[in-house]
Tab-separated table of C-alpha atoms in Angstrom:
chain	number	residue	atom	x	y	z
A	1	UNK	CA	13.124	20.004	-25.969
A	2	UNK	CA	10.551	19.208	-23.318
A	3	UNK	CA	7.683	16.741	-23.662
A	4	UNK	CA	5.072	19.476	-24.043
A	5	UNK	CA	6.861	20.574	-27.213
A	6	UNK	CA	6.989	16.982	-28.487
A	7	UNK	CA	3.250	16.668	-27.896
A	8	UNK	CA	2.541	19.950	-29.669
A	9	UNK	CA	4.759	19.151	-32.629
A	10	UNK	CA	3.369	15.674	-33.264
A	11	UNK	CA	-0.189	16.194	-31.970
A	12	UNK	CA	0.532	13.405	-29.522
A	13	UNK	CA	-1.283	12.211	-26.472
A	14	UNK	CA	0.484	11.630	-23.137
A	15	UNK	CA	-0.142	8.044	-22.019
A	16	UNK	CA	2.345	7.752	-19.156
A	17	UNK	CA	3.666	10.812	-17.364
A	18	UNK	CA	7.440	10.934	-16.811
A	19	UNK	CA	8.818	10.327	-13.323
A	20	UNK	CA	11.202	13.264	-13.691
A	21	UNK	CA	11.344	16.441	-15.732
A	22	UNK	CA	12.576	15.465	-19.156
A	23	UNK	CA	14.903	17.590	-21.253
A	24	UNK	CA	15.498	15.872	-24.583
A	25	UNK	CA	18.768	16.421	-26.441
A	26	UNK	CA	18.186	14.146	-29.399
A	27	UNK	CA	15.876	11.555	-30.873
A	28	UNK	CA	16.188	8.290	-32.702
A	29	UNK	CA	13.485	6.604	-34.738
A	30	UNK	CA	13.540	2.865	-35.328
A	31	UNK	CA	11.478	-0.279	-35.078
A	32	UNK	CA	14.599	-2.346	-34.613
A	33	UNK	CA	15.593	-2.383	-30.991
A	34	UNK	CA	19.199	-3.401	-31.615
A	35	UNK	CA	19.555	-0.382	-33.865
A	36	UNK	CA	18.297	1.819	-31.066
A	37	UNK	CA	20.979	0.405	-28.804
A	38	UNK	CA	23.615	1.345	-31.387
A	39	UNK	CA	22.366	4.928	-31.356
A	40	UNK	CA	22.127	5.200	-27.618
A	41	UNK	CA	22.792	8.591	-26.109
A	42	UNK	CA	21.467	9.980	-22.792
A	43	UNK	CA	18.315	12.134	-22.859
A	44	UNK	CA	17.231	10.715	-26.164
A	45	UNK	CA	13.636	10.363	-27.328
A	46	UNK	CA	12.824	6.945	-28.762
A	47	UNK	CA	10.400	7.192	-31.683
A	48	UNK	CA	9.031	3.787	-32.619
A	49	UNK	CA	6.088	1.862	-33.980
A	50	UNK	CA	7.030	-1.168	-31.914
A	51	UNK	CA	4.552	-1.119	-29.061
A	52	UNK	CA	5.494	-4.272	-27.131
A	53	UNK	CA	7.188	-4.056	-23.705
A	54	UNK	CA	10.617	-4.542	-25.323
A	55	UNK	CA	10.396	-0.958	-26.577
A	56	UNK	CA	10.294	0.191	-22.947
A	57	UNK	CA	13.057	-2.249	-21.928
A	58	UNK	CA	15.191	-0.907	-24.739
A	59	UNK	CA	14.480	2.682	-23.703
A	60	UNK	CA	15.522	1.720	-20.178
A	61	UNK	CA	18.808	0.182	-21.378
A	62	UNK	CA	19.491	3.167	-23.594
A	63	UNK	CA	18.484	5.548	-20.804
A	64	UNK	CA	15.922	7.191	-23.026
A	65	UNK	CA	13.543	8.996	-20.648
A	66	UNK	CA	10.650	9.088	-23.117
A	67	UNK	CA	9.107	7.007	-25.891
A	68	UNK	CA	6.889	8.321	-28.682
A	69	UNK	CA	4.765	5.641	-30.311
A	70	UNK	CA	3.710	6.525	-33.850
A	71	UNK	CA	0.993	5.893	-36.442
A	72	UNK	CA	-1.695	5.947	-33.729
A	73	UNK	CA	-0.814	2.445	-32.597
A	74	UNK	CA	-2.083	2.274	-29.016
A	75	UNK	CA	0.335	0.216	-26.878
A	76	UNK	CA	-0.916	-2.832	-24.924
A	77	UNK	CA	-1.465	-2.464	-21.150
A	78	UNK	CA	1.697	-4.439	-20.258
A	79	UNK	CA	3.798	-1.877	-22.132
A	80	UNK	CA	2.171	1.001	-20.256
A	81	UNK	CA	2.509	-0.822	-16.941
A	82	UNK	CA	6.230	-1.408	-17.522
A	83	UNK	CA	6.742	2.247	-18.492
A	84	UNK	CA	4.924	3.324	-15.347
A	85	UNK	CA	7.149	1.047	-13.275
A	86	UNK	CA	10.335	2.359	-14.861
A	87	UNK	CA	9.296	5.998	-14.846
A	88	UNK	CA	9.586	6.293	-18.621
A	89	UNK	CA	7.206	8.735	-20.308
A	90	UNK	CA	5.016	7.353	-23.095
A	91	UNK	CA	3.328	9.412	-25.802
A	92	UNK	CA	1.274	8.439	-28.848
A	93	UNK	CA	1.216	10.353	-32.126
A	94	UNK	CA	-1.278	9.796	-34.941
A	95	UNK	CA	1.425	10.538	-37.548
A	96	UNK	CA	3.593	7.896	-39.243
A	97	UNK	CA	7.159	7.409	-38.137
A	98	UNK	CA	8.491	9.440	-41.053
A	99	UNK	CA	6.145	12.356	-40.444
A	100	UNK	CA	6.536	12.315	-36.640
A	101	UNK	CA	10.300	12.393	-37.073
A	102	UNK	CA	10.023	15.207	-39.623
A	103	UNK	CA	7.779	17.278	-37.385
A	104	UNK	CA	10.142	16.841	-34.439
A	105	UNK	CA	13.179	17.726	-36.534
A	106	UNK	CA	11.385	20.820	-37.801
A	107	UNK	CA	10.545	21.766	-34.217
A	108	UNK	CA	14.270	21.727	-33.433
A	109	UNK	CA	14.961	18.264	-32.049
A	110	UNK	CA	18.116	16.842	-33.635
A	111	UNK	CA	19.331	13.331	-34.308
A	112	UNK	CA	22.621	11.851	-33.235
A	113	UNK	CA	24.571	12.517	-36.422
A	114	UNK	CA	26.561	10.206	-38.649
A	115	UNK	CA	27.592	6.689	-37.733
A	116	UNK	CA	30.465	4.696	-39.211
A	117	UNK	CA	29.534	2.568	-42.205
A	118	UNK	CA	29.704	-1.130	-41.403
A	119	UNK	CA	30.356	-3.336	-44.400
A	120	UNK	CA	29.294	-6.909	-44.583
A	121	UNK	CA	32.208	-8.976	-45.829
A	122	UNK	CA	30.055	-11.433	-47.731
B	1	UNK	CA	14.199	-14.762	-15.718
B	2	UNK	CA	13.670	-16.658	-12.515
B	3	UNK	CA	14.954	-15.242	-9.246
B	4	UNK	CA	17.442	-17.825	-8.101
B	5	UNK	CA	18.634	-16.337	-4.889
B	6	UNK	CA	15.482	-15.711	-2.962
B	7	UNK	CA	17.479	-15.942	0.233
B	8	UNK	CA	19.618	-12.940	-0.676
B	9	UNK	CA	16.560	-10.950	-1.622
B	10	UNK	CA	15.051	-11.721	1.750
B	11	UNK	CA	18.187	-10.641	3.539
B	12	UNK	CA	18.076	-7.321	1.793
B	13	UNK	CA	14.429	-6.561	2.211
B	14	UNK	CA	13.239	-8.323	5.325
B	15	UNK	CA	14.989	-5.931	7.661
B	16	UNK	CA	12.785	-2.894	7.187
B	17	UNK	CA	9.534	-4.855	7.215
B	18	UNK	CA	10.405	-6.704	10.375
B	19	UNK	CA	11.254	-3.402	11.974
B	20	UNK	CA	7.916	-1.823	11.064
B	21	UNK	CA	6.205	-4.879	12.426
B	22	UNK	CA	8.225	-4.634	15.602
B	23	UNK	CA	7.425	-0.956	15.940
B	24	UNK	CA	3.684	-1.435	15.784
B	25	UNK	CA	3.700	-4.435	18.048
B	26	UNK	CA	6.152	-3.244	20.588
B	27	UNK	CA	5.784	0.507	20.824
B	28	UNK	CA	4.176	1.223	24.210
B	29	UNK	CA	1.318	3.623	24.752
B	30	UNK	CA	3.450	5.489	27.311
B	31	UNK	CA	5.898	6.438	24.532
B	32	UNK	CA	3.180	7.894	22.349
B	33	UNK	CA	0.710	9.523	24.774
B	34	UNK	CA	0.674	13.132	25.900
B	35	UNK	CA	1.692	13.122	29.582
B	36	UNK	CA	0.774	15.915	32.004
B	37	UNK	CA	-2.741	15.850	30.744
B	38	UNK	CA	-5.046	18.811	31.430
B	39	UNK	CA	-7.951	17.748	33.618
B	40	UNK	CA	-11.161	19.208	34.981
B	41	UNK	CA	-13.179	18.446	38.090
B	42	UNK	CA	-16.797	17.268	37.912
B	43	UNK	CA	-17.847	20.375	39.825
B	44	UNK	CA	-16.337	22.828	37.314
B	45	UNK	CA	-18.772	24.548	34.933
B	46	UNK	CA	-19.224	23.807	31.260
B	47	UNK	CA	-18.036	27.371	30.677
B	48	UNK	CA	-14.699	26.404	32.212
B	49	UNK	CA	-14.569	23.445	29.829
B	50	UNK	CA	-15.201	25.813	26.916
B	51	UNK	CA	-12.322	28.075	28.038
B	52	UNK	CA	-9.954	25.128	28.499
B	53	UNK	CA	-10.733	23.684	25.074
B	54	UNK	CA	-10.353	27.065	23.408
B	55	UNK	CA	-7.197	28.096	25.188
B	56	UNK	CA	-5.350	24.829	24.559
B	57	UNK	CA	-6.966	23.983	21.216
B	58	UNK	CA	-7.961	20.538	22.383
B	59	UNK	CA	-11.175	18.641	21.808
B	60	UNK	CA	-11.774	17.012	25.163
B	61	UNK	CA	-10.357	16.307	28.623
B	62	UNK	CA	-10.524	13.684	31.373
B	63	UNK	CA	-12.484	14.549	34.491
B	64	UNK	CA	-10.707	13.784	37.782
B	65	UNK	CA	-11.879	13.834	41.360
B	66	UNK	CA	-9.595	13.028	44.319
B	67	UNK	CA	-6.852	11.813	41.955
B	68	UNK	CA	-9.204	9.343	40.350
B	69	UNK	CA	-10.575	9.344	36.815
B	70	UNK	CA	-14.354	9.744	36.986
B	71	UNK	CA	-15.246	10.682	33.425
B	72	UNK	CA	-14.374	12.207	30.063
B	73	UNK	CA	-15.839	15.379	28.628
B	74	UNK	CA	-15.548	16.449	25.000
B	75	UNK	CA	-16.485	19.133	22.534
B	76	UNK	CA	-19.633	17.163	21.741
B	77	UNK	CA	-20.800	17.469	25.344
B	78	UNK	CA	-20.060	21.187	25.118
B	79	UNK	CA	-22.275	21.429	22.037
B	80	UNK	CA	-25.107	19.787	23.971
B	81	UNK	CA	-24.713	22.328	26.771
B	82	UNK	CA	-24.625	25.158	24.218
B	83	UNK	CA	-27.796	23.860	22.598
B	84	UNK	CA	-29.463	23.878	26.009
B	85	UNK	CA	-28.006	27.332	26.796
B	86	UNK	CA	-26.693	25.713	29.936
B	87	UNK	CA	-23.028	26.700	30.246
B	88	UNK	CA	-23.276	27.321	33.969
B	89	UNK	CA	-24.111	23.695	34.783
B	90	UNK	CA	-21.380	21.526	36.236
B	91	UNK	CA	-19.464	19.175	33.973
B	92	UNK	CA	-20.853	16.255	35.989
B	93	UNK	CA	-24.167	16.748	34.161
B	94	UNK	CA	-22.751	16.348	30.672
B	95	UNK	CA	-19.635	14.156	30.943
B	96	UNK	CA	-19.425	10.484	30.018
B	97	UNK	CA	-18.759	8.516	33.180
B	98	UNK	CA	-19.983	5.026	32.507
B	99	UNK	CA	-18.060	2.375	30.577
B	100	UNK	CA	-15.065	4.646	30.165
B	101	UNK	CA	-12.768	3.465	27.407
B	102	UNK	CA	-9.198	3.781	28.635
B	103	UNK	CA	-5.730	2.771	27.551
B	104	UNK	CA	-2.944	1.363	29.683
B	105	UNK	CA	0.479	2.938	29.742
B	106	UNK	CA	2.317	-0.347	29.285
B	107	UNK	CA	0.197	-1.890	26.516
B	108	UNK	CA	1.330	-1.811	22.866
B	109	UNK	CA	-0.145	0.969	20.706
B	110	UNK	CA	-1.565	-1.784	18.497
B	111	UNK	CA	-3.968	-2.684	21.321
B	112	UNK	CA	-4.931	0.945	21.838
B	113	UNK	CA	-5.470	1.297	18.093
B	114	UNK	CA	-7.849	-1.686	18.132
B	115	UNK	CA	-9.860	-0.131	20.949
B	116	UNK	CA	-10.089	3.150	19.028
B	117	UNK	CA	-11.536	1.206	16.154
B	118	UNK	CA	-13.929	-0.906	18.211
B	119	UNK	CA	-15.393	1.927	20.287
B	120	UNK	CA	-14.886	4.762	17.837
B	121	UNK	CA	-13.786	7.257	20.482
B	122	UNK	CA	-11.639	10.324	19.781
B	123	UNK	CA	-9.329	10.001	22.773
B	124	UNK	CA	-8.574	7.673	25.629
B	125	UNK	CA	-7.301	8.585	29.076
B	126	UNK	CA	-4.172	6.544	29.850
B	127	UNK	CA	-3.968	4.816	33.245
B	128	UNK	CA	-0.958	3.268	34.917
B	129	UNK	CA	-0.948	-0.147	36.586
B	130	UNK	CA	-2.560	1.269	39.738
B	131	UNK	CA	-5.340	2.926	37.759
B	132	UNK	CA	-3.956	6.445	38.139
B	133	UNK	CA	-4.358	8.873	35.225
B	134	UNK	CA	-0.951	9.446	33.603
B	135	UNK	CA	-1.792	10.842	30.160
B	136	UNK	CA	-4.091	10.961	27.192
B	137	UNK	CA	-3.805	9.408	23.748
B	138	UNK	CA	-5.491	10.175	20.382
B	139	UNK	CA	-5.344	8.339	17.044
B	140	UNK	CA	-3.312	11.286	15.791
B	141	UNK	CA	-0.666	10.660	18.464
B	142	UNK	CA	-0.269	7.091	17.232
B	143	UNK	CA	-0.070	8.137	13.591
B	144	UNK	CA	2.526	10.809	14.335
B	145	UNK	CA	4.632	8.464	16.440
B	146	UNK	CA	4.591	5.783	13.744
B	147	UNK	CA	5.424	8.287	11.029
B	148	UNK	CA	8.338	9.607	13.055
B	149	UNK	CA	9.575	6.071	13.664
B	150	UNK	CA	9.203	5.280	9.954
B	151	UNK	CA	11.164	8.363	9.051
B	152	UNK	CA	13.966	7.267	11.377
B	153	UNK	CA	13.921	3.865	9.701
B	154	UNK	CA	13.996	5.507	6.311
B	155	UNK	CA	17.020	7.671	7.056
B	156	UNK	CA	18.726	4.614	8.466
B	157	UNK	CA	17.971	2.743	5.249
B	158	UNK	CA	19.243	5.678	3.210
B	159	UNK	CA	22.569	5.766	4.973
B	160	UNK	CA	22.851	2.033	4.358
B	161	UNK	CA	22.831	2.650	0.625
B	162	UNK	CA	26.427	3.792	0.869
B	163	UNK	CA	27.392	0.487	2.360
B	164	UNK	CA	27.946	-1.927	-0.541
B	165	UNK	CA	31.231	-0.287	-1.500
B	166	UNK	CA	32.435	-0.324	2.075
B	167	UNK	CA	31.276	-3.901	2.304
B	168	UNK	CA	33.567	-4.836	-0.576
B	169	UNK	CA	36.470	-2.893	0.804
B	170	UNK	CA	36.132	-4.606	4.149
B	171	UNK	CA	36.446	-8.086	2.673
B	172	UNK	CA	39.984	-9.379	2.528
B	173	UNK	CA	40.980	-11.734	-0.232
B	174	UNK	CA	43.404	-11.843	-3.112
B	175	UNK	CA	40.533	-11.331	-5.464
B	176	UNK	CA	37.008	-10.471	-4.353
B	177	UNK	CA	34.149	-10.561	-6.796
B	178	UNK	CA	30.398	-10.339	-6.799
B	179	UNK	CA	28.624	-12.925	-8.916
B	180	UNK	CA	25.093	-12.531	-10.191
B	181	UNK	CA	23.374	-15.441	-11.913
B	182	UNK	CA	20.206	-15.399	-13.932
B	183	UNK	CA	18.451	-18.112	-15.842
B	184	UNK	CA	16.808	-17.054	-19.065
B	185	UNK	CA	13.840	-18.883	-20.524
B	186	UNK	CA	13.615	-19.594	-24.235
B	187	UNK	CA	10.793	-17.667	-25.901
B	188	UNK	CA	9.901	-15.590	-22.842
B	189	UNK	CA	9.878	-12.193	-24.515
B	190	UNK	CA	7.839	-10.475	-21.837
B	191	UNK	CA	10.578	-10.908	-19.218
B	192	UNK	CA	13.363	-10.280	-21.722
B	193	UNK	CA	15.696	-7.634	-20.344
B	194	UNK	CA	15.058	-8.317	-16.678
B	195	UNK	CA	18.428	-9.919	-16.111
B	196	UNK	CA	20.266	-7.062	-17.816
B	197	UNK	CA	18.232	-4.475	-15.923
B	198	UNK	CA	19.150	-6.243	-12.669
B	199	UNK	CA	22.844	-6.279	-13.567
B	200	UNK	CA	22.628	-2.584	-14.344
B	201	UNK	CA	20.961	-1.748	-11.026
B	202	UNK	CA	23.528	-3.814	-9.129
B	203	UNK	CA	26.389	-2.001	-10.858
B	204	UNK	CA	24.952	1.416	-10.098
B	205	UNK	CA	24.441	0.426	-6.481
B	206	UNK	CA	28.017	-0.620	-5.976
B	207	UNK	CA	29.292	2.620	-7.439
B	208	UNK	CA	29.768	2.124	-11.186
B	209	UNK	CA	29.354	5.208	-13.381
B	210	UNK	CA	26.153	5.431	-15.448
B	211	UNK	CA	28.263	5.059	-18.595
B	212	UNK	CA	29.842	1.789	-17.483
B	213	UNK	CA	26.513	0.449	-16.225
B	214	UNK	CA	24.906	1.275	-19.566
B	215	UNK	CA	27.583	-0.370	-21.658
B	216	UNK	CA	27.404	-3.570	-19.593
B	217	UNK	CA	23.584	-3.486	-19.640
B	218	UNK	CA	23.337	-3.072	-23.415
B	219	UNK	CA	25.711	-5.921	-24.169
B	220	UNK	CA	24.017	-8.137	-21.567
B	221	UNK	CA	20.620	-7.241	-23.010
B	222	UNK	CA	21.681	-8.362	-26.486
B	223	UNK	CA	23.035	-11.599	-25.045
B	224	UNK	CA	19.855	-12.121	-23.036
B	225	UNK	CA	17.678	-11.597	-26.113
B	226	UNK	CA	19.852	-14.086	-28.030
B	227	UNK	CA	19.150	-16.703	-25.363
B	228	UNK	CA	15.430	-15.992	-25.627
B	229	UNK	CA	15.356	-15.958	-29.430
B	230	UNK	CA	17.857	-18.560	-30.585
B	231	UNK	CA	18.220	-21.293	-27.981
B	232	UNK	CA	16.351	-24.556	-27.646
B	233	UNK	CA	16.019	-24.490	-23.856
B	234	UNK	CA	17.127	-21.044	-22.805
B	235	UNK	CA	20.331	-20.603	-20.861
B	236	UNK	CA	21.943	-18.597	-18.121
B	237	UNK	CA	23.741	-15.346	-17.613
B	238	UNK	CA	26.556	-15.015	-15.139
B	239	UNK	CA	27.941	-11.612	-14.260
B	240	UNK	CA	31.202	-11.590	-12.342
B	241	UNK	CA	31.919	-8.139	-10.970
B	242	UNK	CA	35.427	-7.281	-9.836
B	243	UNK	CA	36.834	-3.878	-8.960
B	244	UNK	CA	38.853	-3.636	-12.178
B	245	UNK	CA	36.957	-5.860	-14.566
B	246	UNK	CA	33.456	-7.127	-15.200
B	247	UNK	CA	32.877	-10.394	-17.020
B	248	UNK	CA	29.469	-11.420	-18.282
B	249	UNK	CA	28.961	-14.893	-19.685
B	250	UNK	CA	25.844	-15.996	-21.543
B	251	UNK	CA	25.694	-19.717	-22.072
B	252	UNK	CA	23.181	-22.141	-23.494
B	253	UNK	CA	22.943	-25.816	-24.372
B	254	UNK	CA	22.032	-25.576	-28.027
B	255	UNK	CA	21.397	-25.641	-30.885
B	256	UNK	CA	24.774	-23.974	-31.478
B	257	UNK	CA	25.853	-21.609	-34.252
B	258	UNK	CA	26.943	-23.244	-37.572
B	259	UNK	CA	29.235	-20.375	-38.613
B	260	UNK	CA	30.413	-18.123	-35.803
B	261	UNK	CA	32.228	-15.709	-38.149
B	262	UNK	CA	29.082	-15.233	-40.192
B	263	UNK	CA	26.989	-14.658	-37.063
B	264	UNK	CA	29.265	-11.774	-36.135
B	265	UNK	CA	28.683	-9.975	-39.432
B	266	UNK	CA	26.600	-6.805	-39.209
B	267	UNK	CA	23.119	-7.464	-40.571
B	268	UNK	CA	23.389	-11.254	-40.570
B	269	UNK	CA	20.449	-12.863	-38.819
B	270	UNK	CA	18.619	-16.161	-38.703
B	271	UNK	CA	15.695	-14.720	-36.744
B	272	UNK	CA	12.176	-15.715	-37.754
B	273	UNK	CA	9.711	-13.152	-39.127
B	274	UNK	CA	7.842	-13.321	-35.788
B	275	UNK	CA	10.966	-12.322	-33.910
B	276	UNK	CA	11.644	-9.545	-36.404
B	277	UNK	CA	8.137	-8.283	-35.848
B	278	UNK	CA	9.011	-7.867	-32.192
B	279	UNK	CA	11.839	-5.528	-33.081
B	280	UNK	CA	14.705	-7.996	-32.983
B	281	UNK	CA	16.645	-9.995	-35.492
B	282	UNK	CA	18.242	-7.026	-37.226
B	283	UNK	CA	21.530	-8.879	-37.200
B	284	UNK	CA	23.114	-6.204	-35.055
B	285	UNK	CA	23.175	-8.009	-31.709
B	286	UNK	CA	26.732	-9.285	-31.734
B	287	UNK	CA	27.928	-6.105	-33.441
B	288	UNK	CA	26.427	-4.178	-30.545
B	289	UNK	CA	28.023	-6.489	-28.027
B	290	UNK	CA	31.393	-5.995	-29.699
B	291	UNK	CA	30.969	-2.226	-29.572
B	292	UNK	CA	30.195	-2.222	-25.834
B	293	UNK	CA	32.844	-4.664	-24.644
B	294	UNK	CA	36.609	-4.453	-24.320
B	295	UNK	CA	36.985	-8.086	-25.145
B	296	UNK	CA	34.486	-10.553	-26.491
B	297	UNK	CA	34.756	-14.212	-27.324
B	298	UNK	CA	32.145	-16.406	-28.910
B	299	UNK	CA	32.454	-20.156	-28.854
B	300	UNK	CA	29.861	-22.489	-30.299
B	301	UNK	CA	29.432	-26.094	-31.347
B	302	UNK	CA	26.438	-27.605	-33.065
B	303	UNK	CA	24.483	-29.806	-30.691
B	304	UNK	CA	26.548	-28.667	-27.728
B	305	UNK	CA	25.765	-25.031	-27.190
B	306	UNK	CA	27.080	-21.496	-27.312
B	307	UNK	CA	29.132	-19.498	-24.880
B	308	UNK	CA	29.484	-15.742	-25.247
B	309	UNK	CA	31.978	-14.125	-22.923
B	310	UNK	CA	32.099	-10.368	-22.621
B	311	UNK	CA	34.753	-8.503	-20.687
B	312	UNK	CA	34.442	-4.881	-19.602
B	313	UNK	CA	37.510	-3.147	-18.194
B	314	UNK	CA	36.704	-0.676	-15.473
B	315	UNK	CA	38.688	2.458	-16.171
B	316	UNK	CA	39.302	4.828	-13.230
B	317	UNK	CA	36.849	7.375	-14.608
B	318	UNK	CA	34.143	4.731	-14.702
B	319	UNK	CA	33.941	4.448	-10.949
B	320	UNK	CA	32.090	6.801	-8.713
B	321	UNK	CA	29.665	9.553	-9.517
B	322	UNK	CA	31.251	10.983	-12.625
B	323	UNK	CA	28.596	12.658	-14.733
B	324	UNK	CA	27.536	11.217	-18.030
B	325	UNK	CA	29.044	11.983	-21.395
């Protein structure tokens, strides 16, 4: 899925253009950055409501070429500046995380599938 | 993160800048000018000027009499003659002959460039040491020459990118390694991830596969965030890169972890609500580290500090330009 399709599906706004053409293979939605790092897969879209620069850092570590911020939460300038510097695309959707994810899934973007269940021993 | 090895950074970067500086200061006008300049005589007609300009698609020419520069005539002078319907007049009548702005073959282009700026002329005849006309120079000539020189520099720099690997191969020792050190400040969330991003870039530069670089970066990132979130005074990260194994150590001086086993449990976290609000403290950090490393050891003592050592084995398929999974 390309970014134009993401924007159409979630009625998003492009805040930072990507440095390269982006072809997304999957998406993951989370506000917990460590969780994102568990999911990591190349060419993944990061859907998050966490708008601080760590979202961009995490996308960089996970090699996610694009980030979709949700629930209309406009990111602070330092987040946009970091994204610009790292060539990571940033988009903003007015929908909640749940609805943005649903719309993207409906439009054909898949997740990363099942993960092993980790049990806490106490 | 504070850059600790400013000297190394300078060694890497200074080269190109110094060279550009050198170029501008030392490139001589004679290297940039157009030699074998087309000239006219003061007795020739303005019509002849018009033909010369049109035929050679130039915008002006020096005027020479008895091997000596006596003036400069340009398209502007031609326009004046055209306005006066006076193309049969000799060039002498329209050329500029007083206070001629000239360049010298042996002066640096920087000087010529300054004169272009000061006098706002389009071209300067170039004279040799004896005052003989040897060429002509425009601002465009200088720009083109600098761009060409920059391009040469750039391709040189590009070919140097292949060097780090060769650099390592050329060093003889029983065990060669590259060590990167970073200090991490407690509570500095805005720079969080810089050390890990630097480690990742370094790995990619010396020929690690994207997959290996990512796995090291993710684990290092978790360790870096732990130093920012949980320590009293921050700590440091040391990455030791060897051809077959990469070791990253994150160490701090306190407060120490009361129950190391518990800290390694998925979902266990002591992070404050503020930290959780920033997207951390899910209790998955050490679980993530474990997943990315081939060997991990965590040592901690209350009041002394914590040391997290992560080892990544470099498998043969993790070197070179293998494509991603």
